[in-house]
PDB file of C-alpha atoms in Angstrom:
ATOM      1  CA  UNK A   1      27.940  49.996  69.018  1.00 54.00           C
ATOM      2  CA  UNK A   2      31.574  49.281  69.349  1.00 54.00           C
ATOM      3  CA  UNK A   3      34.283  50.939  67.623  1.00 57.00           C
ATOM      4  CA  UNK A   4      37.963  49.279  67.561  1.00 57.00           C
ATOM      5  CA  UNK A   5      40.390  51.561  65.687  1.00 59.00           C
ATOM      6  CA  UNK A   6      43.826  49.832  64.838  1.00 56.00           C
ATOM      7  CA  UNK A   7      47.291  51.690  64.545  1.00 60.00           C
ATOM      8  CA  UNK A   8      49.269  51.407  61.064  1.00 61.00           C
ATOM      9  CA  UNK A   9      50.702  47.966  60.741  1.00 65.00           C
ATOM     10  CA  UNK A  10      51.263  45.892  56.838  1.00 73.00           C
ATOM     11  CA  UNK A  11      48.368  43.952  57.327  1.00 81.00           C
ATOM     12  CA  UNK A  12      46.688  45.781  54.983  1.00 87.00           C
ATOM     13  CA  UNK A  13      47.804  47.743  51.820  1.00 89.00           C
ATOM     14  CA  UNK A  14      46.111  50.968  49.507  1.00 91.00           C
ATOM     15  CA  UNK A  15      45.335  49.372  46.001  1.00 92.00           C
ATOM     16  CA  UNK A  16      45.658  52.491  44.463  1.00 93.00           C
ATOM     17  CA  UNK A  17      49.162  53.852  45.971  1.00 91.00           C
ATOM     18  CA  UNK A  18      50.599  50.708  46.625  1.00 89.00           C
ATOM     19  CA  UNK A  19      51.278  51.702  50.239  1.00 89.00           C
ATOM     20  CA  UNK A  20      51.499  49.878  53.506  1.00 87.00           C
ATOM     21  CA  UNK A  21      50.137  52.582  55.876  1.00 88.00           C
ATOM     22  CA  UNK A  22      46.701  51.956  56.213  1.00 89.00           C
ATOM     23  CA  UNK A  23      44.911  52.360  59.590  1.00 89.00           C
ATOM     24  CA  UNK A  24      41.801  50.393  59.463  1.00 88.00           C
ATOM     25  CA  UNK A  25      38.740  51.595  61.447  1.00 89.00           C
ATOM     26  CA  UNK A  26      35.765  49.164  62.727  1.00 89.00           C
ATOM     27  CA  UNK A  27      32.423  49.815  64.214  1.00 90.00           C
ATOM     28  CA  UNK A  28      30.092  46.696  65.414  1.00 89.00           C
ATOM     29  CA  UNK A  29      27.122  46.901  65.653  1.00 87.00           C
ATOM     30  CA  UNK A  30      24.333  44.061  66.327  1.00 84.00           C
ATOM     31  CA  UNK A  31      25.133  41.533  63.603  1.00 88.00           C
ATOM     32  CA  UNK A  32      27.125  43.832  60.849  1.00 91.00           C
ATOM     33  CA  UNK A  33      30.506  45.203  61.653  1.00 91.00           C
ATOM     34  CA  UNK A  34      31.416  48.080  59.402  1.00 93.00           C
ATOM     35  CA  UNK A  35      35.201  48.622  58.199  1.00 92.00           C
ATOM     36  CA  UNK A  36      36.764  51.353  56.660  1.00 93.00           C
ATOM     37  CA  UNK A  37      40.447  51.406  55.717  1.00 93.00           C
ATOM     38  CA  UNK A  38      42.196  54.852  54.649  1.00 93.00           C
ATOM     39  CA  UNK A  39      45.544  55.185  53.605  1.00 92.00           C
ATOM     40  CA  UNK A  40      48.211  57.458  55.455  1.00 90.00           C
ATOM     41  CA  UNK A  41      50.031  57.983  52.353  1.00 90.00           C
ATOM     42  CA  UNK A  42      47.400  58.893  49.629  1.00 93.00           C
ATOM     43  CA  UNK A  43      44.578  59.272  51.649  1.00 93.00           C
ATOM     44  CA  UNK A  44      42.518  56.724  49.746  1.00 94.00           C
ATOM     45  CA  UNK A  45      39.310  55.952  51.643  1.00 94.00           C
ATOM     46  CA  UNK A  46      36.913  53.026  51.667  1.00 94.00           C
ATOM     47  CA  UNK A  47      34.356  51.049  53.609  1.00 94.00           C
ATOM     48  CA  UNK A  48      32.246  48.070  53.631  1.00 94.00           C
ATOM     49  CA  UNK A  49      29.688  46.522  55.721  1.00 94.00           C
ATOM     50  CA  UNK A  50      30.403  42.767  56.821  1.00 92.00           C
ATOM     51  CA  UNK A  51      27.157  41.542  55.104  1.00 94.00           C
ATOM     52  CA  UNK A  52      27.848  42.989  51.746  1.00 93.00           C
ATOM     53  CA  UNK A  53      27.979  40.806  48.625  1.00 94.00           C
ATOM     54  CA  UNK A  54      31.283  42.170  47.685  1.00 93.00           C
ATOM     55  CA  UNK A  55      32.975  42.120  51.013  1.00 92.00           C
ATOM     56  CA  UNK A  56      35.169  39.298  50.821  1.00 91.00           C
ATOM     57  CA  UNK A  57      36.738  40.462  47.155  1.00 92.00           C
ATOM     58  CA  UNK A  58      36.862  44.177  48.956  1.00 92.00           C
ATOM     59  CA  UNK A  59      39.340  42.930  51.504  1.00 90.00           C
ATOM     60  CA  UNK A  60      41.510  40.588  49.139  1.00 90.00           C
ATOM     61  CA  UNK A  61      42.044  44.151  47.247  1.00 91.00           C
ATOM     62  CA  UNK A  62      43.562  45.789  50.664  1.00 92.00           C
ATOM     63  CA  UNK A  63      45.454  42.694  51.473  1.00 89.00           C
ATOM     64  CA  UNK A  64      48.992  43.261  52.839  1.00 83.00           C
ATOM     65  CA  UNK A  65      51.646  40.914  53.954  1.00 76.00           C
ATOM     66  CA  UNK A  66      50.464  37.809  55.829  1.00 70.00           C
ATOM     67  CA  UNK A  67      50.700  38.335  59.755  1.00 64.00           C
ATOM     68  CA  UNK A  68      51.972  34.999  61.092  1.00 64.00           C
ATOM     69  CA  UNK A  69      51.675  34.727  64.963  1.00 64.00           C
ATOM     70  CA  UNK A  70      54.693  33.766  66.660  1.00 68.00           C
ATOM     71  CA  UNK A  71      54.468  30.756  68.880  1.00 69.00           C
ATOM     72  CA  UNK A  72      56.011  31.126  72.433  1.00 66.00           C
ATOM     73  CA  UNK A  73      57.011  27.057  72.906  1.00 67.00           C
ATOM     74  CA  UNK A  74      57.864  28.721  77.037  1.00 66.00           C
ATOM     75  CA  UNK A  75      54.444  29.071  77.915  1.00 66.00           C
ATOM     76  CA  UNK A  76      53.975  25.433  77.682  1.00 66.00           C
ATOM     77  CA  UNK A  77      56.286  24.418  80.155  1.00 65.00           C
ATOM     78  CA  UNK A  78      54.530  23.062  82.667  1.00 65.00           C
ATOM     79  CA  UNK A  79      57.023  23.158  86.039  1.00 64.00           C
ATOM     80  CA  UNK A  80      57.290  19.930  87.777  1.00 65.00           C
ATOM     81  CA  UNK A  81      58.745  19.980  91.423  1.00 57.00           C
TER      82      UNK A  81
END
């Protein structure tokens, strides 16, 4: 069993308060991982197994903003001598 917690970001946000502080919780286990994301702000709680039918349509009701990565062009430079 593994469990990853992750600090407060606007990934994710409470469908019932509207808020962005969420802190989302996840335990692996063998083949199911098990999230649970509570809000700071209302202290709204909810979880759901990866392998549930309603998963996907769980997590498009906590989505937040889009995280884009930001790409670092200056780790590709390869140095010639």
């Amino acid at each position: 069993m593994y469990i990853w917690a992750v600090t407060v970001t606007d990934e994710h946000r409470c469908p019932r308060c509207g808020s962005y502080a969420v802190r989302k919780h996840e335990t692996k286990f063998a083949a199911v991982t098990v999230v649970e994301l509570a809000c700071e702000n209302c202290r709204h709680e909810e979880e759901r197994r990866s392998d549930a039918a309603d998963h996907a349509a769980w997590v498009e009701r906590w989505r937040g903003r889009l995280r884009v990565p930001i790409y670092d062009y200056d780790d590709d430079l390869v140095d010639v001598d």
